[in-house]
mmCIF file of C-alpha atoms and ligand atoms in Angstrom:
data_model
loop_
_atom_site.group_PDB
_atom_site.id
_atom_site.type_symbol
_atom_site.label_atom_id
_atom_site.label_comp_id
_atom_site.label_asym_id
_atom_site.label_seq_id
_atom_site.Cartn_x
_atom_site.Cartn_y
_atom_site.Cartn_z
ATOM 1 C CA MET G 1210 7.469 3.260 -15.009
ATOM 2 C CA MET G 1211 10.929 2.091 -14.161
ATOM 3 C CA ARG G 1212 11.247 0.305 -10.910
ATOM 4 C CA ARG G 1213 13.931 2.035 -8.898
ATOM 5 C CA PRO G 1214 15.227 -0.343 -6.305
ATOM 6 C CA VAL G 1215 16.114 1.113 -2.947
ATOM 7 C CA ASP G 1216 19.862 1.146 -2.644
ATOM 8 C CA LEU G 1217 20.615 -1.202 0.182
ATOM 9 C CA GLY G 1218 24.229 -0.225 -0.139
ATOM 10 C CA ASP G 1219 26.748 -2.357 1.492
ATOM 11 C CA PRO G 1220 25.487 -4.847 4.051
ATOM 12 C CA ASP G 1221 28.027 -3.559 6.570
ATOM 13 C CA ARG G 1222 26.473 -0.136 6.384
ATOM 14 C CA LEU G 1223 23.014 -1.539 7.038
ATOM 15 C CA TYR G 1224 24.448 -3.395 9.986
ATOM 16 C CA THR G 1225 25.809 -0.116 11.310
ATOM 17 C CA VAL G 1226 22.571 1.769 10.702
ATOM 18 C CA THR G 1227 20.580 -0.697 12.748
ATOM 19 C CA GLY G 1228 23.240 -1.420 15.337
ATOM 20 C CA GLY G 1229 23.249 -5.023 14.195
ATOM 21 C CA ARG G 1230 19.662 -5.727 15.096
ATOM 22 C CA SER G 1231 17.623 -7.500 12.503
ATOM 23 C CA ARG G 1232 14.141 -7.037 13.908
ATOM 24 C CA ALA G 1233 12.241 -4.229 15.488
ATOM 25 C CA ASP G 1234 9.147 -4.727 17.502
ATOM 26 C CA ASP G 1235 7.147 -4.822 14.275
ATOM 27 C CA GLU G 1236 3.838 -4.556 16.042
ATOM 28 C CA LYS G 1237 4.596 -0.986 16.950
ATOM 29 C CA PHE G 1238 4.905 0.426 13.453
ATOM 30 C CA ASP G 1239 2.408 -0.216 10.740
ATOM 31 C CA LEU G 1240 3.141 0.942 7.181
ATOM 32 C CA VAL G 1241 0.667 3.760 7.743
ATOM 33 C CA THR G 1242 1.457 4.630 11.347
ATOM 34 C CA LEU G 1243 1.918 8.399 11.330
ATOM 35 C CA VAL G 1244 5.056 9.585 13.050
ATOM 36 C CA VAL G 1245 5.697 13.034 14.506
ATOM 37 C CA SER G 1246 8.968 14.299 15.957
ATOM 38 C CA GLU G 1247 8.965 15.671 19.465
ATOM 39 C CA CYS G 1248 12.356 17.354 19.344
ATOM 40 C CA ARG G 1249 14.999 18.750 17.042
ATOM 41 C CA PRO G 1250 17.998 16.657 16.082
ATOM 42 C CA SER G 1251 20.862 17.070 18.533
ATOM 43 C CA PRO G 1252 24.591 17.061 17.792
ATOM 44 C CA GLY G 1253 26.176 13.660 17.554
ATOM 45 C CA MET G 1254 22.973 11.905 16.557
ATOM 46 C CA GLN G 1255 23.144 9.138 13.983
ATOM 47 C CA SER G 1256 22.502 10.665 10.542
ATOM 48 C CA GLU G 1257 19.464 8.459 9.826
ATOM 49 C CA HIS G 1258 17.895 9.562 13.095
ATOM 50 C CA VAL G 1259 18.540 13.180 12.160
ATOM 51 C CA ARG G 1260 16.861 12.715 8.786
ATOM 52 C CA ILE G 1261 13.860 11.016 10.354
ATOM 53 C CA LEU G 1262 13.410 13.811 12.896
ATOM 54 C CA GLU G 1263 13.510 16.333 10.069
ATOM 55 C CA LEU G 1264 10.974 14.402 7.980
ATOM 56 C CA CYS G 1265 8.649 14.072 10.970
ATOM 57 C CA ARG G 1266 8.221 17.756 11.711
ATOM 58 C CA HIS G 1267 4.785 17.183 10.233
ATOM 59 C CA PRO G 1268 3.038 13.806 10.462
ATOM 60 C CA ILE G 1269 4.431 11.299 7.982
ATOM 61 C CA ALA G 1270 3.700 7.607 7.445
ATOM 62 C CA VAL G 1271 6.320 4.937 8.056
ATOM 63 C CA VAL G 1272 6.169 3.950 4.394
ATOM 64 C CA GLU G 1273 6.936 7.521 3.297
ATOM 65 C CA ILE G 1274 9.946 7.645 5.591
ATOM 66 C CA SER G 1275 11.132 4.398 4.031
ATOM 67 C CA ALA G 1276 10.780 5.824 0.519
ATOM 68 C CA GLU G 1277 12.477 9.116 1.426
ATOM 69 C CA LEU G 1278 15.384 7.426 3.179
ATOM 70 C CA ARG G 1279 15.589 4.698 0.541
ATOM 71 C CA LEU G 1280 15.776 2.111 3.259
ATOM 72 C CA PRO G 1281 13.648 -1.032 3.537
ATOM 73 C CA ILE G 1282 10.652 -0.945 5.864
ATOM 74 C CA THR G 1283 12.310 -3.342 8.301
ATOM 75 C CA VAL G 1284 15.280 -1.042 8.760
ATOM 76 C CA VAL G 1285 13.075 2.018 9.200
ATOM 77 C CA ARG G 1286 11.047 0.232 11.862
ATOM 78 C CA ILE G 1287 14.219 -0.430 13.821
ATOM 79 C CA LEU G 1288 15.331 3.189 13.563
ATOM 80 C CA LEU G 1289 11.888 4.374 14.650
ATOM 81 C CA SER G 1290 11.894 2.040 17.647
ATOM 82 C CA ASP G 1291 15.098 3.728 18.833
ATOM 83 C CA LEU G 1292 13.543 7.170 18.539
ATOM 84 C CA LEU G 1293 10.283 6.108 20.151
ATOM 85 C CA SER G 1294 11.960 4.489 23.132
ATOM 86 C CA THR G 1295 13.868 7.702 23.833
ATOM 87 C CA GLY G 1296 10.751 9.851 23.447
ATOM 88 C CA ARG G 1297 12.041 11.720 20.401
ATOM 89 C CA ILE G 1298 9.018 10.806 18.304
ATOM 90 C CA THR G 1299 5.402 9.928 18.917
ATOM 91 C CA ALA G 1300 3.370 7.523 16.810
ATOM 92 C CA ARG G 1301 -0.274 7.737 15.745
ATOM 93 C CA HIS G 1302 -1.305 4.180 15.024
ATOM 94 C CA PRO G 1303 -4.002 3.166 12.543
ATOM 95 C CA ARG G 1304 -7.433 2.597 13.986
ATOM 96 C CA VAL G 1305 -8.112 -0.476 11.893
ATOM 97 C CA ALA G 1306 -6.889 -3.544 13.711
ATOM 98 C CA ARG G 1307 -4.046 -5.551 12.293
ATOM 99 C CA SER G 1308 -6.185 -8.603 12.101
ATOM 100 C CA HIS G 1309 -7.988 -10.006 9.104
ATOM 101 C CA VAL G 1310 -11.149 -10.748 11.000
ATOM 102 C CA ASP G 1311 -11.578 -7.321 12.574
ATOM 103 C CA LEU G 1312 -13.072 -5.405 9.688
ATOM 104 C CA PRO G 1313 -13.602 -1.653 9.823
ATOM 105 C CA ASP G 1314 -17.000 -0.445 10.990
ATOM 106 C CA SER G 1315 -19.524 1.269 8.745
ATOM 107 C CA THR G 1316 -19.060 4.684 10.347
ATOM 108 C CA LEU G 1317 -15.387 4.762 9.455
ATOM 109 C CA LEU G 1318 -16.171 3.595 5.914
ATOM 110 C CA GLU G 1319 -18.778 6.348 5.541
ATOM 111 C CA GLU G 1320 -16.086 8.887 6.362
ATOM 112 C CA VAL G 1321 -13.801 7.319 3.769
ATOM 113 C CA LEU G 1322 -16.564 7.390 1.147
ATOM 114 C CA HIS G 1323 -17.314 10.994 1.903
ATOM 115 C CA GLY G 1324 -13.647 11.901 1.505
ATOM 116 C CA LEU G 1325 -13.372 10.021 -1.791
ATOM 117 C CA ARG G 1326 -16.522 11.566 -3.243
ATOM 118 C CA ASN G 1327 -15.132 15.009 -2.487
ATOM 119 C CA LEU G 1328 -11.936 14.384 -4.431
ATOM 120 C CA MET B 1096 -12.787 13.404 -19.171
ATOM 121 C CA ASP B 1097 -10.179 14.787 -16.879
ATOM 122 C CA SER B 1098 -6.592 13.863 -17.467
ATOM 123 C CA ALA B 1099 -4.440 11.965 -15.030
ATOM 124 C CA ILE B 1100 -1.241 13.219 -16.553
ATOM 125 C CA SER B 1101 -1.387 16.553 -14.755
ATOM 126 C CA GLU B 1102 1.666 17.354 -12.684
ATOM 127 C CA LEU B 1103 1.617 15.939 -9.215
ATOM 128 C CA PRO B 1104 3.553 17.667 -6.495
ATOM 129 C CA ALA B 1105 6.516 16.020 -4.867
ATOM 130 C CA ARG B 1106 5.872 14.990 -1.296
ATOM 131 C CA THR B 1107 3.900 17.662 0.497
ATOM 132 C CA PRO B 1108 3.456 17.431 4.256
ATOM 133 C CA LEU B 1109 0.264 16.111 5.775
ATOM 134 C CA ALA B 1110 -1.916 18.322 7.939
ATOM 135 C CA ASP B 1111 -0.667 18.429 11.530
ATOM 136 C CA SER B 1112 -4.067 17.127 12.595
ATOM 137 C CA ALA B 1113 -3.638 13.907 10.551
ATOM 138 C CA GLU B 1114 -4.028 10.986 12.935
ATOM 139 C CA THR B 1115 -5.414 7.956 11.126
ATOM 140 C CA GLY B 1116 -3.647 6.179 8.271
ATOM 141 C CA LEU B 1117 -5.680 3.763 6.152
ATOM 142 C CA LYS B 1118 -4.628 1.449 3.341
ATOM 143 C CA ILE B 1119 -5.999 0.006 0.170
ATOM 144 C CA VAL B 1120 -3.917 -2.334 -1.973
ATOM 145 C CA VAL B 1121 -4.007 -2.585 -5.768
ATOM 146 C CA VAL B 1122 -2.752 -5.961 -6.967
ATOM 147 C CA GLY B 1123 -2.361 -7.367 -10.433
ATOM 148 C CA GLY B 1124 0.056 -8.821 -12.952
ATOM 149 C CA PHE B 1125 3.019 -7.045 -14.484
ATOM 150 C CA GLY B 1126 2.196 -3.985 -16.533
ATOM 151 C CA VAL B 1127 -1.523 -4.131 -15.820
ATOM 152 C CA GLY B 1128 -1.641 -0.464 -14.812
ATOM 153 C CA LYS B 1129 -1.223 -0.525 -11.018
ATOM 154 C CA THR B 1130 1.155 2.423 -10.868
ATOM 155 C CA THR B 1131 -0.972 4.300 -13.389
ATOM 156 C CA LEU B 1132 -4.060 3.847 -11.226
ATOM 157 C CA VAL B 1133 -2.234 4.931 -8.069
ATOM 158 C CA ARG B 1134 -0.870 8.000 -9.852
ATOM 159 C CA SER B 1135 -4.223 9.018 -11.265
ATOM 160 C CA VAL B 1136 -5.844 9.351 -7.837
ATOM 161 C CA SER B 1137 -2.862 10.278 -5.660
ATOM 162 C CA GLU B 1138 -2.148 13.768 -4.338
ATOM 163 C CA ILE B 1139 1.595 13.082 -4.507
ATOM 164 C CA ARG B 1140 3.745 11.567 -7.201
ATOM 165 C CA PRO B 1141 3.861 7.821 -6.460
ATOM 166 C CA LEU B 1142 6.818 6.850 -4.307
ATOM 167 C CA ASN B 1143 8.605 3.587 -4.420
ATOM 168 C CA THR B 1144 10.019 1.469 -1.654
ATOM 169 C CA GLU B 1145 10.948 -2.053 -0.731
ATOM 170 C CA GLU B 1146 10.796 -4.600 1.974
ATOM 171 C CA VAL B 1147 13.433 -7.210 2.514
ATOM 172 C CA MET B 1148 12.397 -10.579 3.694
ATOM 173 C CA THR B 1149 14.719 -13.079 5.239
ATOM 174 C CA GLN B 1150 13.775 -16.616 4.662
ATOM 175 C CA ALA B 1151 15.198 -20.075 4.845
ATOM 176 C CA GLY B 1152 15.868 -21.711 1.528
ATOM 177 C CA VAL B 1153 12.983 -20.756 -0.789
ATOM 178 C CA GLY B 1154 13.165 -18.429 -3.786
ATOM 179 C CA VAL B 1155 16.787 -17.433 -4.091
ATOM 180 C CA ASP B 1156 16.659 -13.932 -5.584
ATOM 181 C CA ASP B 1157 19.502 -12.166 -3.969
ATOM 182 C CA PRO B 1158 22.487 -14.379 -3.319
ATOM 183 C CA ALA B 1159 24.490 -11.363 -2.170
ATOM 184 C CA GLY B 1160 21.948 -10.675 0.549
ATOM 185 C CA LEU B 1161 22.359 -9.097 3.922
ATOM 186 C CA THR B 1162 22.921 -12.232 5.866
ATOM 187 C CA ALA B 1163 23.830 -15.812 5.209
ATOM 188 C CA LYS B 1164 20.126 -16.536 4.946
ATOM 189 C CA THR B 1165 18.205 -15.975 1.734
ATOM 190 C CA THR B 1166 16.837 -12.491 1.407
ATOM 191 C CA THR B 1167 14.101 -11.553 -0.993
ATOM 192 C CA THR B 1168 13.242 -8.022 -1.905
ATOM 193 C CA VAL B 1169 9.738 -7.001 -2.808
ATOM 194 C CA ALA B 1170 9.229 -3.535 -4.275
ATOM 195 C CA PHE B 1171 5.962 -1.660 -4.263
ATOM 196 C CA ASP B 1172 4.818 1.857 -4.906
ATOM 197 C CA PHE B 1173 2.238 3.981 -3.209
ATOM 198 C CA GLY B 1174 0.309 7.208 -3.376
ATOM 199 C CA ARG B 1175 -1.678 9.163 -0.864
ATOM 200 C CA ILE B 1176 -5.107 10.771 -0.561
ATOM 201 C CA SER B 1177 -5.943 13.093 2.325
ATOM 202 C CA LEU B 1178 -9.596 12.263 2.971
ATOM 203 C CA ASN B 1179 -10.138 14.999 5.529
ATOM 204 C CA ASP B 1180 -7.999 16.789 8.094
ATOM 205 C CA ARG B 1181 -7.673 13.643 10.215
ATOM 206 C CA MET B 1182 -7.737 10.691 7.827
ATOM 207 C CA VAL B 1183 -5.254 9.834 5.131
ATOM 208 C CA LEU B 1184 -5.598 6.940 2.736
ATOM 209 C CA TYR B 1185 -2.515 5.241 1.338
ATOM 210 C CA LEU B 1186 -2.918 3.356 -1.883
ATOM 211 C CA PHE B 1187 -0.363 0.637 -2.571
ATOM 212 C CA GLY B 1188 0.441 -0.830 -5.945
ATOM 213 C CA ALA B 1189 1.843 -4.282 -5.426
ATOM 214 C CA PRO B 1190 2.813 -7.110 -7.723
ATOM 215 C CA GLY B 1191 0.570 -10.110 -7.399
ATOM 216 C CA GLN B 1192 3.236 -12.729 -7.878
ATOM 217 C CA GLU B 1193 4.067 -15.358 -5.394
ATOM 218 C CA ARG B 1194 6.865 -13.871 -3.352
ATOM 219 C CA PHE B 1195 4.796 -10.788 -2.683
ATOM 220 C CA TRP B 1196 2.327 -12.786 -0.629
ATOM 221 C CA PHE B 1197 5.014 -13.747 1.835
ATOM 222 C CA LEU B 1198 4.883 -10.142 2.918
ATOM 223 C CA TRP B 1199 1.139 -9.763 2.985
ATOM 224 C CA ASP B 1200 0.739 -10.425 6.685
ATOM 225 C CA GLY B 1201 3.629 -8.223 7.667
ATOM 226 C CA LEU B 1202 2.798 -5.218 5.533
ATOM 227 C CA PHE B 1203 -0.784 -5.269 4.398
ATOM 228 C CA SER B 1204 -2.658 -6.676 7.333
ATOM 229 C CA GLY B 1205 -5.298 -4.223 8.429
ATOM 230 C CA THR B 1206 -5.892 -3.102 4.861
ATOM 231 C CA LEU B 1207 -9.451 -1.937 4.235
ATOM 232 C CA GLY B 1208 -9.634 -3.977 1.059
ATOM 233 C CA ALA B 1209 -8.036 -4.608 -2.302
ATOM 234 C CA VAL B 1210 -8.517 -3.793 -5.953
ATOM 235 C CA VAL B 1211 -7.544 -6.560 -8.361
ATOM 236 C CA LEU B 1212 -6.590 -4.946 -11.637
ATOM 237 C CA VAL B 1213 -7.100 -7.151 -14.674
ATOM 238 C CA ASP B 1214 -5.880 -6.947 -18.261
ATOM 239 C CA THR B 1215 -8.171 -9.126 -20.378
ATOM 240 C CA ARG B 1216 -5.277 -10.092 -22.633
ATOM 241 C CA ARG B 1217 -3.693 -11.828 -19.662
ATOM 242 C CA MET B 1218 -6.535 -12.790 -17.416
ATOM 243 C CA SER B 1219 -4.743 -15.759 -15.910
ATOM 244 C CA ASP B 1220 -2.259 -13.321 -14.330
ATOM 245 C CA SER B 1221 -4.921 -12.379 -11.818
ATOM 246 C CA TRP B 1222 -6.019 -15.856 -10.791
ATOM 247 C CA TYR B 1223 -3.347 -16.169 -8.169
ATOM 248 C CA ALA B 1224 -4.096 -12.783 -6.592
ATOM 249 C CA ILE B 1225 -7.826 -13.524 -6.408
ATOM 250 C CA ASP B 1226 -7.076 -16.865 -4.849
ATOM 251 C CA ARG B 1227 -4.817 -15.361 -2.205
ATOM 252 C CA LEU B 1228 -7.281 -12.590 -1.323
ATOM 253 C CA GLU B 1229 -10.058 -15.125 -0.879
ATOM 254 C CA HIS B 1230 -7.746 -17.209 1.269
ATOM 255 C CA HIS B 1231 -6.846 -14.175 3.412
ATOM 256 C CA ARG B 1232 -10.518 -13.125 3.553
ATOM 257 C CA THR B 1233 -9.580 -9.679 2.334
ATOM 258 C CA PRO B 1234 -12.592 -8.059 0.654
ATOM 259 C CA PHE B 1235 -11.899 -6.926 -2.898
ATOM 260 C CA VAL B 1236 -13.346 -5.652 -6.153
ATOM 261 C CA VAL B 1237 -12.086 -6.519 -9.621
ATOM 262 C CA ALA B 1238 -11.413 -3.688 -12.053
ATOM 263 C CA VAL B 1239 -10.818 -4.423 -15.728
ATOM 264 C CA ASN B 1240 -8.329 -1.950 -17.130
ATOM 265 C CA ARG B 1241 -9.463 -1.450 -20.699
ATOM 266 C CA PHE B 1242 -6.409 -0.924 -22.846
ATOM 267 C CA ASP B 1243 -6.929 0.701 -26.227
ATOM 268 C CA GLY B 1244 -7.390 -1.845 -28.972
ATOM 269 C CA ASP B 1245 -8.370 -4.531 -26.550
ATOM 270 C CA HIS B 1246 -9.336 -7.358 -28.907
ATOM 271 C CA PRO B 1247 -11.533 -9.196 -28.589
ATOM 272 C CA VAL B 1248 -13.649 -7.244 -26.172
ATOM 273 C CA PHE B 1249 -14.978 -9.598 -23.550
ATOM 274 C CA SER B 1250 -18.190 -8.758 -21.784
ATOM 275 C CA LEU B 1251 -18.082 -8.378 -18.018
ATOM 276 C CA GLU B 1252 -20.118 -11.582 -17.783
ATOM 277 C CA GLU B 1253 -17.503 -13.479 -19.783
ATOM 278 C CA ILE B 1254 -14.765 -12.020 -17.612
ATOM 279 C CA ARG B 1255 -16.621 -12.972 -14.452
ATOM 280 C CA GLN B 1256 -16.796 -16.538 -15.691
ATOM 281 C CA ALA B 1257 -13.166 -16.656 -16.750
ATOM 282 C CA LEU B 1258 -12.154 -15.488 -13.277
ATOM 283 C CA SER B 1259 -14.714 -17.708 -11.488
ATOM 284 C CA LEU B 1260 -15.808 -14.648 -9.554
ATOM 285 C CA PRO B 1261 -18.685 -15.130 -7.133
ATOM 286 C CA ALA B 1262 -21.697 -12.924 -7.875
ATOM 287 C CA GLN B 1263 -21.194 -10.791 -4.772
ATOM 288 C CA VAL B 1264 -17.739 -9.578 -5.825
ATOM 289 C CA PRO B 1265 -18.124 -6.286 -7.727
ATOM 290 C CA LEU B 1266 -16.647 -6.294 -11.229
ATOM 291 C CA ILE B 1267 -16.174 -2.968 -12.984
ATOM 292 C CA GLU B 1268 -14.394 -1.454 -15.957
ATOM 293 C CA CYS B 1269 -11.912 1.361 -15.682
ATOM 294 C CA ASP B 1270 -9.307 3.390 -17.458
ATOM 295 C CA ALA B 1271 -6.461 3.575 -14.988
ATOM 296 C CA ARG B 1272 -5.117 6.732 -16.635
ATOM 297 C CA VAL B 1273 -8.211 8.751 -15.858
ATOM 298 C CA ARG B 1274 -8.636 10.269 -12.423
ATOM 299 C CA SER B 1275 -12.436 10.098 -12.334
ATOM 300 C CA SER B 1276 -12.263 6.452 -13.356
ATOM 301 C CA GLY B 1277 -9.700 5.623 -10.665
ATOM 302 C CA LYS B 1278 -11.834 7.449 -8.145
ATOM 303 C CA HIS B 1279 -14.845 5.394 -9.238
ATOM 304 C CA VAL B 1280 -12.873 2.177 -8.645
ATOM 305 C CA LEU B 1281 -12.026 3.246 -5.089
ATOM 306 C CA ILE B 1282 -15.596 4.289 -4.375
ATOM 307 C CA SER B 1283 -16.858 0.927 -5.668
ATOM 308 C CA LEU B 1284 -14.499 -0.854 -3.294
ATOM 309 C CA VAL B 1285 -15.424 1.226 -0.263
ATOM 310 C CA ASP B 1286 -19.142 0.942 -1.113
ATOM 311 C CA HIS B 1287 -18.699 -2.817 -1.167
ATOM 312 C CA LEU B 1288 -16.846 -2.738 2.167
ATOM 313 C CA HIS B 1289 -19.583 -0.580 3.603
ATOM 314 C CA GLU B 1290 -22.255 -3.069 2.539
ATOM 315 C CA LEU B 1291 -20.293 -5.905 4.114
ATOM 316 C CA ALA B 1292 -19.861 -3.918 7.323
ATOM 317 C CA ARG B 1293 -23.566 -3.037 7.478
ATOM 318 C CA ALA B 1294 -24.563 -6.659 6.923
ATOM 319 C CA ARG B 1295 -22.200 -7.714 9.689
ATOM 320 C CA GLU B 1296 -23.454 -5.051 12.063
ATOM 321 C CA MET B 1297 -27.086 -6.090 11.481
ATOM 322 C CA THR B 1298 -26.315 -9.693 12.426
ATOM 323 C CA PRO B 1299 -26.672 -10.052 16.173
HETATM 324 N N1 GTP J 301 -3.685 2.239 -23.455
HETATM 325 C C1 GTP J 301 -3.626 2.138 -22.127
HETATM 326 N N2 GTP J 301 -2.428 2.077 -21.553
HETATM 327 C C2 GTP J 301 -2.368 1.953 -20.211
HETATM 328 C C3 GTP J 301 -3.538 1.902 -19.411
HETATM 329 N N3 GTP J 301 -3.157 1.756 -18.126
HETATM 330 C C4 GTP J 301 -1.820 1.723 -18.118
HETATM 331 N N4 GTP J 301 -1.325 1.850 -19.368
HETATM 332 C C5 GTP J 301 0.066 1.803 -19.778
HETATM 333 O O1 GTP J 301 0.533 0.484 -19.537
HETATM 334 C C6 GTP J 301 1.875 0.517 -19.074
HETATM 335 C C7 GTP J 301 2.001 -0.204 -17.753
HETATM 336 O O2 GTP J 301 1.312 0.541 -16.754
HETATM 337 P P1 GTP J 301 1.835 0.596 -15.245
HETATM 338 O O3 GTP J 301 0.895 1.475 -14.504
HETATM 339 O O4 GTP J 301 3.274 0.906 -15.172
HETATM 340 O O5 GTP J 301 1.604 -0.904 -14.835
HETATM 341 P P2 GTP J 301 2.063 -1.644 -13.500
HETATM 342 O O6 GTP J 301 1.002 -2.622 -13.202
HETATM 343 O O7 GTP J 301 2.398 -0.652 -12.453
HETATM 344 O O8 GTP J 301 3.368 -2.376 -13.998
HETATM 345 P P3 GTP J 301 4.512 -3.097 -13.118
HETATM 346 O O9 GTP J 301 4.676 -2.292 -11.874
HETATM 347 O O10 GTP J 301 5.696 -3.079 -14.012
HETATM 348 O O11 GTP J 301 4.006 -4.480 -12.887
HETATM 349 C C8 GTP J 301 2.280 1.990 -18.992
HETATM 350 O O12 GTP J 301 2.997 2.294 -20.157
HETATM 351 C C9 GTP J 301 0.954 2.696 -18.954
HETATM 352 O O13 GTP J 301 1.034 4.000 -19.498
HETATM 353 C C10 GTP J 301 -4.805 1.988 -20.074
HETATM 354 O O14 GTP J 301 -5.861 1.947 -19.466
HETATM 355 N N5 GTP J 301 -4.788 2.095 -21.423
HETATM 356 MG MG1 MG J 302 4.150 -0.448 -11.316
#
């Protein structure tokens, strides 16, 4: 398979997309946080925000948004923070803690096993 | 055997009831079959994305980066398995080389566990990944992707020795192109995780 790099485009554009910020509150959005839009895009909205709201009409993971928009995870997290803080999206965070010592419990793993066996 | 080369749909939406995302990471050297394994079990065609890391000084990959600082790009692909109407498992195929591990904490913390994919013609390619996983205390299984005409054929015991794998780490064979085989790899990992969880839960 050919690796298709995400087109970062011109750095100035990225700067514009993110309003010049370089970090989002990373803790809020995991790669597999599922995002759902709470409203339709409105006129005058930034085009990336419009695309995200359209993608999130059904739940979609942060990493899928990144792939669809061809923007790095960091940039997507910043865009999502904007939408979250204005109530335009909601986020369903993963249950498994973001810590290496907090391992998932056996009940959750049994559900995973059951799902895999049914594939 | 079922074929993995059947057509996968482009991105289809998740169920509206989906609420819990889970992750499993497949690591291994270049060309070891990571993307093939992800594709064989995924319900969508594998997608590709990147993360950009800003860093001071080390590993100059992208001199025309976003800022004056050094930026490094790490690409990875992923697939998806809807386990039930609430839980969805994301499977990431990630290169095991050094710069990737800079991102481990940021992207793959909270992963259920990892699959180390090994090609016996280049076993040393997986040493680093195994080392890092042990260091991060991420539970993992090792899957040997048997390429056709793999000569000589090492036994699993020989492979275990070559990788200095402790006895408790499951070591299995697979054919990454075959869906049932990929599924077996995932089940072996989750079985292993389940055993670890049970053992932990029994300890007061
Ligand atoms: N004969 C054989 N070929 C395989 C097997 N698994 C993968 N391949 C082939 O090996 C090549 C590399 O597989 P990929 O899945 O792209 O490997 P990868 O680890 O994703 O590679 P990179 O992302 O480039 O590091 C492809 O041409 C596959 O079709 C296998 O079990 N047997
Ligand atoms: Mg690949």
